[in-house]
């Protein structure tokens, strides 16, 4: 974050270059509710469900279970014993030590937990065992319901080659290419420009596939230029009914992992949306799918779309679909797993408003757009005080971000009647999100959602490397932004100085002259010097910076993490990142960090009267300065005895 150090001395305000990185609320019915769980007490589902997952998705599933009157069981590793999902559950069972293969992937331990607690069903969340057909088989063998599709669908869609063949047979558009196993070729992610590199590319890609998936088979497919990643949410029951719940735009990615998603997409027209939805349903029916699932497509610049894969589980980004449809997908999965038919017809599925999701990670966005960061959350405050903001998280203040698990902090979702409204709320939510103790990616998220190209909807999966070819460097201040920063820092500096002169609302020394209302300061920012004139009227500061007048107003509590200000009638929220015993304050400005070396914002008081107050009665032993002499921070002025 752009961090500004405000000192309690006469000398300066420093812009410090530091690298900084369930509550489920949604919005169709009101400003606070984005999906509805309508529980029919006559519709009996399960008495107890075990959630075979951790973190935010475990919390998310538990919330719906509680609304439905279902008791929940959490599983956890030893390091997660005090995790939020463990505290939220009715029961909790430790399934092993921290490594995932010894805990959350430990089928034997999880099966024991199911038996011990008498759980009737298991919701796998996403990741871990959610698409593991062997786990689903073991559950079925003990008459425990797997809240997801059957093993046939998991297997069929889990094999990338088989899934494309099935999709083609179901008249779903697939990327033109070879249908069998490749002998010498290249992957869709590797464009081979010369025959010389083809064989080497095949060898390396085969090795990578074998290492990651235990399968060295490759597909050869047509390269899709300027692709968008757009997916269709499907919902099907065990009675042959299937729906498509509109699309999600997931093109903003780093290292093929999604960063920002939205629903609906700015790119699709009603005809293309319907065609994609109908093909997604065709595929679901072809594999007798029953549960919530996601069919992913690549879409080219001419709106040609091609099947990519099907995820046979609840998707990470499902909240934005819940926002625009009003459906609780977890509730629907539980109903379907129990055998109930869908309650809705295709014509019942709306697109109400717009929803955007930002994945908040404990990552350093300045390193390859995000490398994991670990640590303890020393301060944590979600922006759920804002209207139409939903935060799906599984952490709290004091939680540890561990090396063992995914570094996701939360999924931040905003909703609006229009895309512009949802984006405006996302900007405010990011500025109001307080995270201390770990580096996080909010600087990158804020840059993305305020980027002119993103706002226009002109995006592809290449957005990040195209817009930041040298990597993300943080927010680059415009001339207007620099003036706002200088003016705001000056106003906060003066405000802090005035407050330091008061005690219980009164001036500390009764002999102090009438309170000053005009100041001259010298501010240095990015190696440039600015002489500013500050005047105050009530809570409003008028600051003249380089001949331009900037008005800054606000009632600041420097003990608070959030500092709401109004700059030239534009509301902004700064954050107080830290405040030490000497009164030094580090500020976050425009939600981003200043890259290392861009540091200095120095303020020198030219005409500010300050007084030193003795803490107790004493004799003056020596004086180390003369009238009119310039003194620095830390200089010894008067010695008492």
Coordinates of C-alpha atoms in Angstrom, one line a residue, residues 494 498 502 515-519 534-542:
X494 CA -1.4 19.7 11.1
X498 CA -3.0 20.5 17.0
X502 CA -4.6 19.7 23.6
X515 CA -4.7 28.6 18.3
X516 CA -2.9 28.9 14.9
X517 CA -5.1 28.6 11.8
X518 CA -2.5 29.1 9.0
X519 CA 0.7 27.2 8.3
X534 CA -2.5 25.3 4.9
X535 CA -5.5 27.0 6.4
X536 CA -8.2 25.5 8.6
X537 CA -11.8 26.3 9.1
X538 CA -13.4 23.8 11.5
X539 CA -12.7 20.3 10.2
X540 CA -11.8 21.5 6.7
X541 CA -8.3 22.2 5.6
X542 CA -7.6 24.2 2.5

